[in-house]
Coordinates of C-alpha atoms in Angstrom, one line a residue:
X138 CA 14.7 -5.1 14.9
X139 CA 13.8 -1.5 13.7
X140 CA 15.8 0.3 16.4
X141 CA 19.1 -1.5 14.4
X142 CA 19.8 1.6 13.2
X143 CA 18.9 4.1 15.4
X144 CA 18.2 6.7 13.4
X145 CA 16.9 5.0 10.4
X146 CA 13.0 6.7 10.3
X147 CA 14.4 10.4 10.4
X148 CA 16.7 9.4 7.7
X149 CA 13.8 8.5 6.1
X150 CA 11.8 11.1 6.4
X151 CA 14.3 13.4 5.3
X152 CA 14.8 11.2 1.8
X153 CA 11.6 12.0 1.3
X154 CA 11.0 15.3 1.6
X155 CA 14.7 16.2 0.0
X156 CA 13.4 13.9 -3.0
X157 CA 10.3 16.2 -3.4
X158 CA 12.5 19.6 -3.2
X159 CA 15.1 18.5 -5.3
X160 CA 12.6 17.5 -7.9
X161 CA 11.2 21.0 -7.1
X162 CA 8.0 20.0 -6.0
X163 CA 6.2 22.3 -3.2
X164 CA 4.9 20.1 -0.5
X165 CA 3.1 20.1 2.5
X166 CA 2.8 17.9 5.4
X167 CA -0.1 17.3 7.9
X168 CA -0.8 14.9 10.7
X169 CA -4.2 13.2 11.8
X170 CA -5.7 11.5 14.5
X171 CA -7.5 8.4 14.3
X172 CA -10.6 7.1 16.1
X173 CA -8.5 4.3 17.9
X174 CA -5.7 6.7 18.8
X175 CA -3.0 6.2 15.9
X176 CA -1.2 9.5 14.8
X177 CA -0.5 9.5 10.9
X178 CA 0.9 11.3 8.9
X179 CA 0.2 12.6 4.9
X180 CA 2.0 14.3 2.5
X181 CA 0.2 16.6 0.3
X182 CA 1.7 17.7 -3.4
X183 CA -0.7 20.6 -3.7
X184 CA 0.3 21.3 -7.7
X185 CA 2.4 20.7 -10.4
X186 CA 6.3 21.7 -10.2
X187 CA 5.4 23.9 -13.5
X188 CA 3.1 26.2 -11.4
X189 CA 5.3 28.7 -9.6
X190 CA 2.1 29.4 -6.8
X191 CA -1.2 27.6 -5.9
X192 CA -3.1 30.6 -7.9
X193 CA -6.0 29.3 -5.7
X194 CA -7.1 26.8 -8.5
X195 CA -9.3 24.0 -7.6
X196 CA -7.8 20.4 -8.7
X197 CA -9.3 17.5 -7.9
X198 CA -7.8 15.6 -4.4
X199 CA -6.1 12.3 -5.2
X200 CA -5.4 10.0 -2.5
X201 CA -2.5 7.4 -3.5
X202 CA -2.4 4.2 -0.9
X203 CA 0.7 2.1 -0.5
X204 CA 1.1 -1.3 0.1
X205 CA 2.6 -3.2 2.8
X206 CA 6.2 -3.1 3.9
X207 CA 6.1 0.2 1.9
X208 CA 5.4 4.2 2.8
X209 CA 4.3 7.3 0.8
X210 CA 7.9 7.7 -0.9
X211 CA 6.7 4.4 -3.2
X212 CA 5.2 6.8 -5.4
X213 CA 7.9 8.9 -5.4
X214 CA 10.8 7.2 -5.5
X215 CA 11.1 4.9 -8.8
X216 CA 7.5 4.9 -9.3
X217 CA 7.1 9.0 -10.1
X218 CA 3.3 8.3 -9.8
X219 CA 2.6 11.0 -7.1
X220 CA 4.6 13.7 -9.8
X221 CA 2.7 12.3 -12.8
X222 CA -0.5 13.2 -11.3
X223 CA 0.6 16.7 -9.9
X224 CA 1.9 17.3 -13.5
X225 CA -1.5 16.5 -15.0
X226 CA -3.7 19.1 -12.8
X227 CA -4.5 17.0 -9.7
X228 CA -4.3 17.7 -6.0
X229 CA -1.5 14.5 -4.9
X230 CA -1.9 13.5 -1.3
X231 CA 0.2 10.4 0.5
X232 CA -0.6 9.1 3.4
X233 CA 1.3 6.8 5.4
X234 CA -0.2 3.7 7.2
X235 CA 0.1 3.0 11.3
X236 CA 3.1 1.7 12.2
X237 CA 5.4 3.0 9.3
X238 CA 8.0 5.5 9.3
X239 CA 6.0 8.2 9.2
X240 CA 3.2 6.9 11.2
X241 CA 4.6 5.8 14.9
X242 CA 3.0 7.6 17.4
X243 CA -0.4 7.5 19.0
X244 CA -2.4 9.5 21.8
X245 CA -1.4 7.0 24.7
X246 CA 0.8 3.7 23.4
X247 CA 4.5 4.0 22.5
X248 CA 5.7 1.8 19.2
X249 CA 8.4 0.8 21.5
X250 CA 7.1 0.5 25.0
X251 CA 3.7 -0.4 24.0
X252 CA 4.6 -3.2 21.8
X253 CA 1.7 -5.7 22.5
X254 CA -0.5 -2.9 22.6
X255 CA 0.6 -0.4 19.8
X256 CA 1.1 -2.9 17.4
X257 CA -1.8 -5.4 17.9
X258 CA -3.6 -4.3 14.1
X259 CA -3.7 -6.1 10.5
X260 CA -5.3 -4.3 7.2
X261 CA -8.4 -4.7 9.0
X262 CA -7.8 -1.6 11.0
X263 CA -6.1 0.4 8.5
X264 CA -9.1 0.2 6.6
X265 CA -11.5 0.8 9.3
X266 CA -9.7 3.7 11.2
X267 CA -6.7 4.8 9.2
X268 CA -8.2 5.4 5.7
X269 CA -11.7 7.3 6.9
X270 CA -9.4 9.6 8.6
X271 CA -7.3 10.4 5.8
X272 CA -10.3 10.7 3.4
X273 CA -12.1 13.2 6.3
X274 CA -8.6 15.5 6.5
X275 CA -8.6 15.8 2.1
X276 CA -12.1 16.7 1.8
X277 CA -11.7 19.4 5.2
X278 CA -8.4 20.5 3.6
X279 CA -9.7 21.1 -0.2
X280 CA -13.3 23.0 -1.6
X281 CA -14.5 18.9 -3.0
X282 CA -16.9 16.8 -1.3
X283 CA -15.0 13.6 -3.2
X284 CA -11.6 12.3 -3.6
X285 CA -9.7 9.7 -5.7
X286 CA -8.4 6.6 -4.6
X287 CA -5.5 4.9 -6.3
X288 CA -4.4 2.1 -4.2
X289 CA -1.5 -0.9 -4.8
X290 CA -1.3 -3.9 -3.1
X291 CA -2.4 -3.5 0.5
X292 CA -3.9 -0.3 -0.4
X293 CA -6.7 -2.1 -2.6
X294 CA -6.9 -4.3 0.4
X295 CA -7.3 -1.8 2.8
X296 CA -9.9 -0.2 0.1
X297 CA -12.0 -3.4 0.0
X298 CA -12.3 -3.2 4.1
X299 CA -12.9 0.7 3.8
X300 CA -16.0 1.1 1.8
X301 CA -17.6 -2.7 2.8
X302 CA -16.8 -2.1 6.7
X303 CA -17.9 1.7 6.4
X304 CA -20.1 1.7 3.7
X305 CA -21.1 5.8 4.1
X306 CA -18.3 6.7 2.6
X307 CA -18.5 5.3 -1.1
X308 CA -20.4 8.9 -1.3
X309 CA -17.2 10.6 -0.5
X310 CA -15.2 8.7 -3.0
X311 CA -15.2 10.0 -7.2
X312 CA -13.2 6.6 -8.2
X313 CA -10.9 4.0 -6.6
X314 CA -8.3 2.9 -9.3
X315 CA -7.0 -0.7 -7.6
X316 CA -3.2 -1.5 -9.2
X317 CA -2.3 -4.9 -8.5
X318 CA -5.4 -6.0 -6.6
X319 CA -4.8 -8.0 -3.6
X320 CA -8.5 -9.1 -2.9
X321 CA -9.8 -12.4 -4.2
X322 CA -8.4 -14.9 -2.2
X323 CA -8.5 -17.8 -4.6
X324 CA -6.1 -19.8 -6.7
X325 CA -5.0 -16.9 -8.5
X326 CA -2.8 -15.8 -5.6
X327 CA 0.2 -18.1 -6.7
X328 CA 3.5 -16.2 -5.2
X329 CA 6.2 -18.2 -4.8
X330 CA 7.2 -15.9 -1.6
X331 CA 3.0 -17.1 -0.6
X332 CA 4.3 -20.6 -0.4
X333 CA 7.3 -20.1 1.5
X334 CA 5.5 -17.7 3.8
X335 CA 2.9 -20.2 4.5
X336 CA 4.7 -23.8 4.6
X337 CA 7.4 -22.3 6.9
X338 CA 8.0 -18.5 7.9
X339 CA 4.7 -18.6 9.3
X340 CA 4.9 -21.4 11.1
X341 CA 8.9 -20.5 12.4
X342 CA 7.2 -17.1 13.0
X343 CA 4.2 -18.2 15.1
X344 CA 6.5 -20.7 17.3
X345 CA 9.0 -18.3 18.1
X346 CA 6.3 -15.9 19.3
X347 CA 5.0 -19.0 21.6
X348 CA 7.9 -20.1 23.0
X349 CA 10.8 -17.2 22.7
X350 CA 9.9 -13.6 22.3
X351 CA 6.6 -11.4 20.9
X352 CA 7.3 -10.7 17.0
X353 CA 5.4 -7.1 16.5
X354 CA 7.1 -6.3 13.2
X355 CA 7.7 -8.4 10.2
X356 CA 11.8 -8.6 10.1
X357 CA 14.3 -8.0 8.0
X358 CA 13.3 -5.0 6.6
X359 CA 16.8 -2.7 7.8
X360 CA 18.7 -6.1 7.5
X361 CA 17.6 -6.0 3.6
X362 CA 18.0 -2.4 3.3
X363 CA 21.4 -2.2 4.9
X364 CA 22.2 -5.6 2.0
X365 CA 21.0 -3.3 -0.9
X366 CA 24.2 -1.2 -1.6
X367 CA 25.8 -4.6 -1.4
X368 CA 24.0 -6.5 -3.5
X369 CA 23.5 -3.8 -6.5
X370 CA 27.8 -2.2 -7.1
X371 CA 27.6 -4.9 -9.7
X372 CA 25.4 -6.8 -12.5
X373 CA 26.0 -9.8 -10.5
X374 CA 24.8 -8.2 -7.6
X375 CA 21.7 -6.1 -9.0
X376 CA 20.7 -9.6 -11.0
X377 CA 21.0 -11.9 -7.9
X378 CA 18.6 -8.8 -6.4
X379 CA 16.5 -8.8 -8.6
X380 CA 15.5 -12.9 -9.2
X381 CA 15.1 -12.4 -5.8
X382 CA 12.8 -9.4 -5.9
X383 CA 11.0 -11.0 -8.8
X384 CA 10.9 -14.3 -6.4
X385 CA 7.9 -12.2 -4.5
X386 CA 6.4 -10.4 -7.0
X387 CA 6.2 -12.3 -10.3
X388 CA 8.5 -13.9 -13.0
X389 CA 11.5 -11.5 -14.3
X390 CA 10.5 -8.7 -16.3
X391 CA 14.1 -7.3 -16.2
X392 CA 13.3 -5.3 -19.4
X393 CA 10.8 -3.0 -17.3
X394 CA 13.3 -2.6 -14.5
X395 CA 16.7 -1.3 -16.6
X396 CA 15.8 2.2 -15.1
X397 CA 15.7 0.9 -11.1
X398 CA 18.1 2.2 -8.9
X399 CA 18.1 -0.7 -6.4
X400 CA 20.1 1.0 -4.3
X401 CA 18.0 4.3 -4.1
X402 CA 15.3 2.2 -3.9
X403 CA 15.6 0.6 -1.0
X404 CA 16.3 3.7 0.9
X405 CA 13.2 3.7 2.1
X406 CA 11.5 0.0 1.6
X407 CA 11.2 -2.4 2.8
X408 CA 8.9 0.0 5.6
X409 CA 8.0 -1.8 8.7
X410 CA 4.6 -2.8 8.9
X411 CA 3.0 -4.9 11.8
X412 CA 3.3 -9.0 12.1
X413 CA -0.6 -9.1 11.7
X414 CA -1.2 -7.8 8.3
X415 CA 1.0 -11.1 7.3
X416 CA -0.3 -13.4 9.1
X417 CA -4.0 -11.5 8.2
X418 CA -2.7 -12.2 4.8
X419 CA -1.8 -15.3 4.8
X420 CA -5.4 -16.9 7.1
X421 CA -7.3 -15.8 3.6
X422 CA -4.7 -17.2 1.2
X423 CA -5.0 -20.8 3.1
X424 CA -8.6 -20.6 3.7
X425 CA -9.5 -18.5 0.0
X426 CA -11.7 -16.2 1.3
X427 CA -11.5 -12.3 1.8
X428 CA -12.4 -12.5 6.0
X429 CA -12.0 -10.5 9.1
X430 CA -9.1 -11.6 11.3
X431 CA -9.4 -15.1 12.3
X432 CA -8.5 -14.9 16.6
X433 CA -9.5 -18.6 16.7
X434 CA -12.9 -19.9 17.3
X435 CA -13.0 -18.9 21.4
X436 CA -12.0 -15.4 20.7
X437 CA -14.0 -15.2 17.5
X438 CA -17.1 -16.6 19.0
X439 CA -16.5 -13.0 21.7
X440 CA -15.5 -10.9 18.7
X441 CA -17.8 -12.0 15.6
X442 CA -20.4 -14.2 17.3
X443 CA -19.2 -17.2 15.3
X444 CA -16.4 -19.7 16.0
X445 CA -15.4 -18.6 12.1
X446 CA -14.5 -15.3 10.8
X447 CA -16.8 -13.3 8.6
X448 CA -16.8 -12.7 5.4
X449 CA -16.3 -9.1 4.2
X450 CA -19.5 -7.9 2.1
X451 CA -17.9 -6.3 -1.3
X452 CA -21.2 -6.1 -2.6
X453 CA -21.0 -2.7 -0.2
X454 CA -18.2 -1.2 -2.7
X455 CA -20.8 0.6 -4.4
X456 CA -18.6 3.8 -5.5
X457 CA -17.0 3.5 -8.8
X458 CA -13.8 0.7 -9.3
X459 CA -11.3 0.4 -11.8
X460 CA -9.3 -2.7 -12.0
X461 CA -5.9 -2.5 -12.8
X462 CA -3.9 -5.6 -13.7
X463 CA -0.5 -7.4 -14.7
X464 CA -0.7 -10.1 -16.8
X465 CA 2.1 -11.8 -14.6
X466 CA 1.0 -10.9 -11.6
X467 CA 1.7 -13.3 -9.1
X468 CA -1.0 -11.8 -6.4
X469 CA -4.3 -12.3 -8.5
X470 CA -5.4 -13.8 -11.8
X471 CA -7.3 -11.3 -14.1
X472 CA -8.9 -13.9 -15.8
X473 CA -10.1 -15.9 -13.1
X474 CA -10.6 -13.3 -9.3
X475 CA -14.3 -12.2 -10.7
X476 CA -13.4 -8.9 -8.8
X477 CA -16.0 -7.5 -11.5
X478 CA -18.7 -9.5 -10.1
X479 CA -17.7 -9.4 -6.4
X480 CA -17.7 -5.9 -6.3
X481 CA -20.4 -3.5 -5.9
X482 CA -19.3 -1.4 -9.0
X483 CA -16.7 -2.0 -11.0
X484 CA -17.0 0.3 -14.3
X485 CA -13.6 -0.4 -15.7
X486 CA -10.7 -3.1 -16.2
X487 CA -7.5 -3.1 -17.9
X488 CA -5.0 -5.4 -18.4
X489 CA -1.7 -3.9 -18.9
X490 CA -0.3 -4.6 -22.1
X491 CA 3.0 -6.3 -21.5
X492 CA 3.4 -10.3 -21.0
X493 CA 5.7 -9.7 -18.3
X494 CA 3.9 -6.9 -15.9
X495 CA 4.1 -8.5 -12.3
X496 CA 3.5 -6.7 -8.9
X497 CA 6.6 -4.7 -8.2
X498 CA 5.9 -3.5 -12.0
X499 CA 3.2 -1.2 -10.8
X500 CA 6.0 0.3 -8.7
X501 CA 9.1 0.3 -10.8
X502 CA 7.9 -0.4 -14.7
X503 CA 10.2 2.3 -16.9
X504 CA 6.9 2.5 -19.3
X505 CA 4.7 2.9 -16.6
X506 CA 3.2 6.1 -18.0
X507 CA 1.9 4.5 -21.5
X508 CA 1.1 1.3 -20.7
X509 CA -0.4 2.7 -16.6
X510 CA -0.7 5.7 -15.7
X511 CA -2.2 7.5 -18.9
X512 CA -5.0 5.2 -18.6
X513 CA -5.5 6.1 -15.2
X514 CA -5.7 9.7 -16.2
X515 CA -8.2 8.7 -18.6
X516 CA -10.8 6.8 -16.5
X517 CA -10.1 9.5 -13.7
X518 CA -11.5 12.0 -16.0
X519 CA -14.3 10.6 -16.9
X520 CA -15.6 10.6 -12.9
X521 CA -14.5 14.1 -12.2
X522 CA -16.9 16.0 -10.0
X523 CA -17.2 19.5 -11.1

């Protein structure tokens, strides 16, 4: 399904990096090398387009992690987060997760002829392999000991795993900022796209890999990409696009989204990401608990010890959190995922102040940097490490 277009990750790519030059940002671009074998890749936005050279200042490393079915242009794209931060003093870097356009090689498997192999990961290992190594590279690349953390969607996820499965490193992290939490497992999680997901893509999904062919990759992501010019020329178009974008992320909030360019985009998301985080996804939302991979109870009585999947300690999360969240989040329910309690150390909350705010909004909201990101800058500030 990802080979439809055959050149569709080096067009990519190059979106990306000719959206951080024509927006005159000096960038850099490193690779590294995971403990099970995955090459990654992360782009660094060293300082602010208003700074001619580096001038060898020291500004504090931020790390921004996407979510699923996305890459590191999310924050550049319609979201402008990555340029916000550069623009306020800090050190931007954006890493992209196994398996996405920027991330498809490893030291032995091929993404292509090492499907079973290659792509055999969920959030799990993302959090166990990929972010420790992006976290080691920052703090070998820059003069700090400590990095920020600003994760959405999957990348709060992926946080959750990170410092409970490897707890050494909350001492290597000044804040996490979690957008859009995807953590608490409980009723909160009330997507409309959960319920069709769970009543019948994943069962079509899990019977056509039983009886047919091996899914790897979740699908549809160059069929909806290839849709978008299509289905945004005109208002009907854009507004049919974007009930159904709402559809998955929370209820319309078209007032936040006047500024998206649909078309631009989807240039570079949906990303591909591996069949496991979904179905990872989806075993917690059914069975409302934050757990490792559930194998079944053979394999999980080899893997775990116990016919049922464990529970992942967030007690361990003992670095600084702050919560981020939209009122009309579909994900999570502020009022009811206790992520305060759950967590090791959550110092701050806030609830963005708009009835409306829902997932994508963390991504696309046009007043993103009053009602968002200013408070992120704010908290940030107050955990700098001199």
């Amino acid at each position: 399904m990802w080979n439809f277009f055959g050149d569709t990750c080096e067009k990519i790519r190059k979106i990306q990096e000719d959206m951080l030059e024509t927006n005159g940002y000096h960038w850099e671009k490193y690779t590294v090398t995971t403990e099970d074998g995955y090459i990654n890749t992360i782009y660094r936005i060293p300082y602010s387009h208003n700074i001619k050279t580096n001038n060898n200042e020291r500004r504090p490393p931020v790390i921004l992690s996407h979510g699923m079915t996305c890459c590191s242009a999310v924050f550049l794209n319609q979201c402008q987060l990555g340029y916000y931060l550069a623009d306020q003093g800090y050190d931007v870097w954006l890493p992209n997760n196994r398996g996405t356009t920027f991330s498809r090689k490893h030291v032995i498997l091929d993404p292509e002829k090492d499907k079973d192999k290659y792509w055999n990961f969920s959030w799990h290992e993302i959090g166990v392999y990929d972010i420790p190594a992006f976290v080691d590279l920052v703090i070998e690349k820059t003069s700090f000991q400590k990095v920020y953390y600003i994760g959405h969607s999957q990348g709060t996820t992926a946080l959750a795993v990170f410092l409970s499965e490897r707890p050494e490193y909350n001492d290597k992290i000044m804040l996490s900022c979690l957008m859009g939490s995807v953590i608490s497992m409980d009723e909160g999680v009330k997507a409309n796209v959960v319920t069709l997901l769970k009543y019948f893509m994943v069962p079509l999904i899990k019977l056509v890999d039983r009886h047919l062919f091996r899914i790897h990759v979740i699908p549809f992501s160059n069929t909806i990409r290839a849709m978008s010019p299509l289905l945004s020329w005109n208002s009907i178009g854009r507004y049919i696009s974007m009930k159904s974008l709402y559809y998955m992320t929370g209820y319309e909030n078209f007032e936040q989204a006047t500024q998206l360019d649909l078309t631009k985009f989807c240039q570079t998301m949906p990303n591909t990401s591996s069949i496991g985080q979904l179905l990872h996804y989806m075993q917690n939302i059914q069975s409302k608990k934050f757990t490792k991979y559930d194998y079944g109870p053979e394999k999980n009585l080899e893997k775990y010890g116990s016919t049922e999947p464990p529970l992942y300690d967030l007690k361990k999360v003992t670095s600084p959190v702050a919560l981020f969240y939209g009122k009309n989040d579909m994900f999570n329910n502020y009022k009811t995922d206790n992520l305060d309690k759950k967590l090791g150390n959550v110092v701050y909350t806030h609830v963005v102040e708009d009835d409306g705010f829902n997932h994508i909004d963390f991504l696309i909201a046009k007043d993103s940097v009053p009602l968002l990101y200013k408070h992120i800058v704010e908290i940030m500030k107050r955990y700098q490490e001199s």
